[in-house]
Amino acid sequence: MSKLLDSEIKYLKTVGPKRAELLNEELDIYTWEDLMTYFPYRHTDRSKFYKINEISANMPMVQLVGKISHLQEIPGKRFRRLTAKLQDNTGQIELVWFRGINIIKDIIKPGQNYVVFGKANLVKNSGLSIPHPEIESVEKWKNKPATGLMPHYNTSEAMKKNGLHSRAIQKLQEVLIQSLENNIPETLPDWMLKKYHLIKRADAIRAIHFPKHVDELSKAEYRLKFEELFYIQLGMLKAKIRRKAATPGYVFPEIGEYFNHFYHNQLPFELTEAQKRVIREIRHDMATGRHMNRLLQGDVGSGKTLVALFCMLIAIDNGFQASLMVPTEVLAQQHFQSIKKFLDGMNLRVELLTGSIKRKDRVPIHEGLRNGDVNILIGTHALLEDEVQFQKIGIAIIDEQHRFGVAQRAKLWKKSDTPPHILVMTATPIPRTLAMTVYGDLDVSVIDELPPGRKPIITSHATDAQRLRVFKFMKEQIAAGRQIYVVYPLIYESESMDYKHLEDGVESMLRAFPRPEYQLAVVHGKMKPTDKDYEMQFFKEGKAQIMVATTVIEVGVDVPNASVMIIESAERFGLSQMHQLRGRVGRGAEQSYCILMTKPSLGESTKQRIDIMCRTNDGFEIAEADMKLRGPGDIEGTQQSGLPINLKIASLGKDQQILQFVRNVANLILDRDPNLEAEANTVLKYTLQAQNKNKLLWRKIS
Ligand code: ADP
Ligand code: MG
């Protein structure tokens, strides 16, 4: 390892203590290596000149050359501004400054030629205009070494105030790379460079900070992204191997009587291919003698419960008990009812344990668990209490796992000396790539198919101008016997804001759907649980045709007769949340609809979200799109993972193909050489060790 790269940043020429402090505090740059791997977030092409008549507002930054004239200072009520015209032989365009006006006035000599670089915007009344362009006289520009592609680095306000803007960072990179000479060690073995057509690390580093041309830049980016994602995967897969070797699991070799009887005599429908595949994957896991730790993802309604039931039956066939834990009382009830119905007549004891079950009624359940009488236990957090002791628990299943913390999951493990197999299920689709990175040491199964006969929900977009038509449609649906949800956003965490919004909604609904012809149920988060239950029941029994609600109905409401979901102020919802809400309808045999109401003019990203919702019902596609639009940090489920996803160059949204690829590469390597002992893999071993050491350090600090 190169000692030079570990040098503190303040010892780099031209940095000094003041700037070192800024780099430490603002960008977490402490060492030379930190700076070297502080990569630009984009590059702009300064090798090309555009003509003014080629420019439009939807182009990125462009470079122009021409004569500057008509320098003019315009006083404003609050701000003055300086404008000028730039002219070439194809036309003219406005340049404008709001700050630094005096300096610019000093620099620019009207009538002379300048190289101008900036982003054109369309401005009312004055056409195209470039705010705050970079500007340089043609003479000065000619005397500079060819710049070509220019890197842009993120910096903070505090840094800019002290002159540490993007250009200055690039200068530091220049000093750094000179100081390093040839001390940029390679982190991938030779055979990998050859086999996967990767350029050397040293070349990639140089090219990312100082690319000569686009081709070189894209090779550098690929190499660095490859490396970054590869080591994450290698580390995770290696940890998985270690865990599997260290933790023996129960062996369930048998597919026995219960499983078979259920499959042949009780199952009211054919399993989907996806369900069969997942059951096979799980069966295989549980027969190996290794401990299973598996995440099962499947969209709302894809039939995860049934898969869970099959797994529980395998455990029971092998003489073990099983548990299913869910986040809410309502869900626990639902599962309990449906599983009891499935198992009707099979002589298995299924029990329900939730917070609302009275102490004295728990005693026989506890007893039955201890003496092995109870085969399946379904419940909420109550399952985790100390009194709950199993005779022999073989599998613990958790539904909607993102609602439980890591600590709670760990508690389940400790219910037995040999930990039970673990299956966690989620309907909040985590994009495959993210699951791979975040839950890299879990196995992931996916049900990517809905049971047959489900009609896809038809989703459309409407604004207030179409409200009367929406009301008319609602009345038609009600006349046909259907029920309707109308959901208002929870704007802030503050429930009072939320309530206000809902109140307006209730008023306007009451006007359009007057009593006694129509009945409304109203549910929001601020209500007493008993009132909430009453209103829910009112709707469930069909006494109300419309339920006006906040997002509290997101989880656990199951009314098959409800076929229309109206989401008000849909612009305020994230994609995943809209998808979850939409999942409340489409549960019965009828065609279902979702209408997204918004204000008339929408921003670009809102428009994209609405479009995706109207185009697809596929939760995974939506999750992927969500990740691309928002970045992975906000996606539900990542916070609990406990892993920092601080990527320096790769993007989980955009680089999914590379991620898939490097995961396969890492798998191949570990298949042949699980401890990285081969000489050809020495570099991998040491680089991974060094990275783990850094991670440990990171954990200690934070
Ligand atoms: P989720 O994955 O959202 O938990 P559920 O397990 O609740 O979905 O299943 C939704 C509904 O689909 C249930 O009523 C279930 O009985 C039904 N179902 C499950 N699998 C099938 C299948 N293969 N064919 C038809 N219906 C199915
Ligand atoms: Mg479910």
XYZ file of C-alpha atoms in Angstrom, residues 18-446:
429
model
C -7.162 26.719 6.370
C -8.196 24.960 3.197
C -7.433 21.585 4.773
C -9.960 22.373 7.457
C -12.585 23.252 4.871
C -11.903 20.072 2.926
C -12.192 18.048 6.159
C -15.366 19.638 7.302
C -17.262 20.208 4.120
C -16.284 17.214 2.002
C -14.901 14.644 4.444
C -11.574 14.811 2.634
C -8.806 13.939 5.094
C -6.149 12.208 3.051
C -4.617 12.448 -0.392
C -6.554 9.391 -1.348
C -9.822 11.011 -0.264
C -9.096 13.883 -2.612
C -8.016 11.601 -5.424
C -11.310 9.740 -5.195
C -13.362 12.905 -4.971
C -14.706 12.566 -8.463
C -16.354 15.208 -10.622
C -20.153 14.901 -10.852
C -20.101 15.780 -14.526
C -17.965 17.053 -17.376
C -18.704 19.711 -19.930
C -17.338 19.653 -23.406
C -15.188 22.710 -24.086
C -13.681 21.344 -27.224
C -16.705 22.308 -29.284
C -18.015 25.724 -30.289
C -21.662 26.252 -31.126
C -23.184 28.842 -33.417
C -25.707 31.125 -31.796
C -28.526 29.985 -34.079
C -27.950 26.376 -32.923
C -28.642 27.179 -29.283
C -31.845 26.299 -27.466
C -32.974 26.369 -23.853
C -32.938 22.610 -23.461
C -29.229 22.244 -24.209
C -26.685 21.830 -21.407
C -23.822 24.313 -20.992
C -22.504 25.455 -24.351
C -19.475 27.322 -25.606
C -19.811 30.239 -28.009
C -17.460 32.781 -29.534
C -18.446 36.257 -30.692
C -18.356 39.992 -30.297
C -19.797 41.578 -27.158
C -21.736 44.830 -27.465
C -24.580 46.855 -25.931
C -23.305 46.644 -22.374
C -26.142 48.054 -20.314
C -26.856 48.429 -16.642
C -30.540 48.220 -15.772
C -31.721 49.435 -12.374
C -34.492 47.391 -10.816
C -36.773 47.777 -7.816
C -34.673 45.451 -5.757
C -31.878 44.268 -8.019
C -29.907 45.900 -10.734
C -28.623 43.815 -13.535
C -26.126 44.080 -16.338
C -26.928 42.878 -19.824
C -24.898 42.586 -22.999
C -25.304 41.162 -26.481
C -23.115 38.459 -27.901
C -23.082 38.316 -31.663
C -21.645 35.915 -34.247
C -22.360 35.569 -37.963
C -25.545 33.568 -37.293
C -27.315 35.742 -34.740
C -27.220 37.243 -31.265
C -27.996 36.238 -27.738
C -28.319 38.056 -24.424
C -25.849 37.697 -21.555
C -26.933 38.786 -18.091
C -25.353 39.313 -14.664
C -27.045 40.016 -11.348
C -23.958 39.886 -9.167
C -20.385 41.096 -9.569
C -21.581 43.749 -11.992
C -18.732 46.171 -11.368
C -16.074 43.544 -11.976
C -17.656 42.440 -15.234
C -17.972 46.053 -16.403
C -14.262 46.434 -15.820
C -13.288 43.288 -17.689
C -15.433 43.538 -20.793
C -14.426 45.849 -23.602
C -17.364 46.286 -25.985
C -16.623 45.524 -29.622
C -14.063 42.821 -28.816
C -14.289 39.056 -29.245
C -14.834 36.692 -26.310
C -15.207 33.004 -25.591
C -18.409 32.556 -23.609
C -19.513 29.439 -21.733
C -22.868 28.960 -20.041
C -26.390 27.640 -20.046
C -29.053 29.368 -22.140
C -32.511 29.944 -20.645
C -35.650 31.167 -22.291
C -36.676 34.469 -20.700
C -40.035 36.170 -21.162
C -39.851 39.148 -23.532
C -36.158 38.880 -24.273
C -35.768 35.408 -25.814
C -32.693 33.334 -25.060
C -30.411 34.590 -22.348
C -27.321 33.202 -20.631
C -27.027 34.127 -16.951
C -23.573 34.490 -15.435
C -21.558 33.003 -18.266
C -17.874 32.267 -17.882
C -16.108 34.701 -20.091
C -12.591 35.038 -21.469
C -11.007 37.135 -24.204
C -10.108 35.196 -27.319
C -6.400 36.037 -26.883
C -6.312 34.685 -23.367
C -8.213 31.592 -24.419
C -5.779 30.896 -27.242
C -2.801 31.024 -24.898
C -4.180 28.351 -22.611
C -3.480 24.653 -23.009
C -6.387 22.930 -24.724
C -8.991 22.221 -22.061
C -11.339 19.902 -23.903
C -13.579 18.239 -21.365
C -13.943 20.139 -18.167
C -14.720 18.399 -14.857
C -17.161 19.906 -12.383
C -16.819 19.205 -8.662
C -19.436 19.783 -6.006
C -18.413 22.306 -3.403
C -20.277 24.036 -0.609
C -21.132 27.686 -0.031
C -18.528 27.949 2.704
C -15.902 26.603 0.330
C -16.857 28.947 -2.469
C -16.598 31.889 -0.099
C -12.995 30.878 0.476
C -12.197 30.456 -3.172
C -12.540 26.679 -3.184
C -14.850 26.375 -6.161
C -14.887 23.643 -8.747
C -11.934 25.070 -10.678
C -9.836 25.231 -7.518
C -10.558 21.578 -6.773
C -9.391 20.701 -10.234
C -6.169 22.612 -9.601
C -5.670 20.617 -6.401
C -6.161 17.408 -8.355
C -3.439 18.565 -10.714
C -1.023 19.187 -7.846
C -1.980 15.876 -6.277
C -1.423 13.785 -9.349
C 1.949 15.411 -9.941
C 2.965 14.816 -6.335
C 1.913 11.192 -6.522
C 4.045 10.541 -9.577
C 3.539 6.838 -10.112
C 2.191 5.963 -6.721
C -1.353 5.078 -7.627
C -1.573 1.395 -6.822
C -3.638 -0.992 -8.894
C -6.563 -2.529 -7.031
C -7.682 -5.176 -9.510
C -5.630 -8.190 -10.583
C -4.150 -8.279 -14.031
C -6.326 -11.098 -15.178
C -9.444 -9.081 -14.414
C -8.192 -6.058 -16.332
C -7.611 -8.253 -19.351
C -10.712 -10.360 -19.091
C -13.117 -7.477 -18.528
C -11.336 -4.917 -20.727
C -10.654 -2.450 -17.947
C -8.072 0.309 -18.054
C -5.509 0.627 -15.259
C -6.525 2.422 -12.104
C -3.826 5.050 -12.442
C -4.952 5.833 -15.979
C -8.576 5.966 -14.938
C -7.824 8.397 -12.109
C -5.884 10.667 -14.408
C -8.563 10.531 -17.072
C -11.491 11.199 -14.786
C -9.905 14.436 -13.565
C -8.270 15.399 -16.859
C -9.959 13.627 -19.754
C -8.495 14.200 -23.185
C -11.568 13.068 -25.045
C -14.976 11.522 -24.472
C -13.816 8.019 -25.245
C -11.105 8.103 -22.614
C -13.538 9.555 -20.099
C -16.106 6.837 -20.580
C -13.458 4.118 -20.194
C -12.294 5.758 -16.983
C -15.824 6.030 -15.624
C -16.536 2.411 -16.431
C -13.369 1.185 -14.769
C -14.001 3.176 -11.583
C -17.678 2.255 -11.318
C -16.826 -1.377 -11.964
C -14.290 -1.353 -9.156
C -16.527 0.433 -6.683
C -19.523 -1.832 -7.168
C -17.393 -4.937 -7.458
C -15.790 -4.513 -4.048
C -19.128 -3.877 -2.382
C -20.446 -7.105 -3.845
C -17.314 -9.068 -3.121
C -17.409 -7.967 0.506
C -21.070 -8.820 0.931
C -20.924 -12.166 -0.789
C -17.910 -13.122 1.231
C -19.720 -12.168 4.431
C -22.603 -14.321 3.315
C -20.347 -17.329 2.801
C -18.861 -16.777 6.225
C -22.253 -16.483 7.866
C -23.522 -19.618 6.197
C -20.489 -21.583 7.269
C -20.661 -20.291 10.826
C -24.386 -20.658 11.420
C -25.746 -24.126 10.929
C -29.448 -24.313 10.285
C -31.999 -27.022 10.792
C -32.143 -29.514 7.978
C -35.622 -30.060 6.590
C -35.145 -32.890 4.133
C -38.771 -33.982 4.079
C -41.658 -32.807 2.052
C -44.209 -34.653 4.106
C -47.823 -35.360 4.618
C -49.027 -31.896 5.527
C -47.368 -30.221 2.589
C -48.612 -32.808 0.134
C -52.079 -33.024 1.562
C -52.421 -29.268 1.429
C -51.088 -29.068 -2.090
C -53.310 -31.808 -3.487
C -56.493 -31.482 -1.456
C -56.817 -28.036 0.074
C -55.419 -25.596 -2.428
C -58.376 -23.870 -4.098
C -56.374 -22.723 -7.121
C -53.246 -23.442 -9.128
C -50.066 -21.781 -7.866
C -48.527 -19.221 -10.201
C -45.206 -20.139 -11.789
C -43.517 -17.480 -9.686
C -44.950 -18.920 -6.479
C -43.756 -22.397 -7.455
C -40.277 -21.127 -8.242
C -39.982 -19.310 -4.923
C -41.236 -22.320 -2.956
C -38.592 -24.432 -4.716
C -35.884 -21.910 -3.812
C -36.923 -21.952 -0.185
C -37.229 -25.746 -0.054
C -33.752 -25.999 -1.428
C -32.408 -23.585 1.180
C -33.991 -25.406 4.059
C -32.718 -28.792 2.948
C -29.051 -27.851 2.867
C -28.264 -27.653 6.559
C -27.353 -24.002 6.251
C -29.265 -21.294 7.925
C -31.757 -19.562 5.618
C -32.015 -15.791 5.685
C -34.201 -14.833 2.786
C -36.050 -11.752 1.612
C -39.207 -12.401 -0.377
C -40.424 -9.507 -2.461
C -43.740 -9.480 -4.240
C -46.150 -6.811 -5.256
C -49.387 -6.317 -3.379
C -51.680 -9.264 -4.118
C -48.999 -11.498 -5.584
C -49.760 -14.252 -3.062
C -46.950 -14.122 -0.542
C -49.092 -15.437 2.299
C -49.574 -18.713 0.523
C -45.848 -19.094 -0.024
C -45.361 -18.430 3.681
C -47.882 -21.116 4.475
C -46.076 -23.706 2.348
C -42.833 -22.923 4.157
C -44.511 -23.325 7.498
C -45.873 -26.692 6.409
C -42.388 -27.891 5.497
C -41.237 -27.049 9.014
C -44.252 -28.813 10.512
C -43.639 -31.884 8.341
C -40.200 -32.077 9.891
C -41.503 -31.882 13.424
C -41.104 -28.155 14.033
C -43.290 -25.145 14.821
C -43.650 -21.972 12.769
C -44.448 -18.313 13.417
C -45.668 -15.411 11.317
C -45.203 -11.882 12.612
C -46.946 -8.841 11.096
C -46.841 -5.141 11.965
C -50.495 -4.417 12.736
C -53.388 -5.969 14.578
C -55.609 -5.735 11.483
C -53.134 -7.642 9.358
C -52.645 -10.282 12.045
C -56.397 -10.854 12.154
C -56.573 -11.121 8.370
C -53.751 -13.630 8.154
C -55.135 -15.652 11.006
C -58.550 -15.908 9.357
C -57.265 -16.781 5.915
C -54.693 -19.320 7.102
C -57.243 -21.055 9.305
C -59.543 -21.250 6.315
C -56.820 -22.685 4.092
C -55.976 -25.349 6.684
C -59.573 -26.219 7.466
C -59.882 -29.874 8.484
C -56.148 -30.538 8.595
C -55.894 -30.978 12.345
C -53.276 -28.298 12.875
C -53.425 -25.872 15.762
C -53.123 -22.242 14.674
C -53.151 -19.477 17.292
C -53.355 -15.708 17.221
C -51.345 -13.577 19.642
C -51.679 -9.795 19.664
C -51.591 -6.990 22.187
C -55.347 -6.962 22.562
C -55.615 -10.598 23.609
C -56.348 -10.788 27.311
C -53.753 -12.072 29.757
C -55.824 -15.038 30.814
C -56.448 -16.077 27.220
C -52.741 -16.054 26.547
C -51.929 -18.663 29.166
C -53.151 -21.667 27.159
C -51.412 -20.319 24.046
C -48.099 -19.966 25.871
C -48.547 -23.464 27.204
C -49.337 -24.884 23.791
C -46.228 -23.260 22.363
C -44.021 -24.732 25.056
C -45.359 -28.254 24.804
C -45.450 -28.245 21.013
C -49.230 -28.379 20.710
C -49.426 -25.143 18.741
C -48.146 -25.638 15.204
C -48.461 -22.124 13.868
C -48.400 -18.869 15.792
C -49.575 -15.687 14.074
C -49.289 -12.282 15.679
C -47.829 -8.839 16.168
C -44.912 -7.659 18.313
C -46.528 -9.646 21.092
C -44.634 -12.624 19.651
C -41.389 -11.138 20.844
C -42.306 -11.083 24.521
C -40.256 -13.229 26.824
C -43.149 -15.459 27.852
C -43.446 -16.636 24.292
C -41.289 -19.751 24.225
C -41.509 -22.424 21.594
C -40.795 -26.071 22.058
C -39.045 -26.196 18.706
C -39.376 -23.322 16.281
C -38.159 -24.111 12.768
C -39.095 -21.051 10.762
C -39.910 -17.462 11.639
C -41.643 -15.413 8.963
C -41.975 -11.643 9.074
C -44.448 -9.811 6.857
C -43.908 -6.208 5.758
C -40.424 -6.406 7.144
C -39.573 -2.737 6.611
C -41.799 -1.890 9.504
C -39.649 -3.826 11.939
C -36.202 -2.830 13.089
C -33.080 -4.930 12.981
C -33.136 -5.403 16.745
C -36.618 -6.858 16.655
C -35.634 -9.298 13.989
C -32.628 -10.373 16.017
C -34.891 -11.113 18.968
C -36.672 -13.752 16.923
C -33.405 -15.515 16.342
C -32.836 -15.910 20.007
C -36.000 -17.893 20.621
C -34.027 -21.060 20.005
C -30.431 -22.308 20.352
C -30.201 -23.077 16.696
C -31.784 -20.051 15.044
C -34.911 -20.786 13.019
C -34.866 -20.193 9.299
C -35.894 -16.641 8.572
C -38.116 -15.433 5.763
C -38.942 -11.751 5.557
C -41.606 -10.619 3.125
C -42.253 -7.198 1.708
C -44.705 -5.620 -0.675
C -42.788 -2.371 -0.757
C -40.779 -3.314 -3.750
C -37.196 -2.420 -3.202
C -35.558 -2.130 -6.599
C -33.602 -5.261 -7.361
C -30.337 -3.383 -7.572
C -30.845 -1.733 -4.259
C -31.847 -4.998 -2.618
C -28.680 -6.512 -4.001
C -26.542 -3.804 -2.512
C -28.290 -3.191 0.742
C -29.381 -6.705 1.556
C -26.401 -8.204 -0.182
C -25.963 -10.874 2.457
C -29.589 -11.927 2.289
C -30.864 -14.179 -0.438
C -33.575 -12.510 -2.415
C -36.596 -14.176 -4.004
C -39.059 -12.347 -6.142
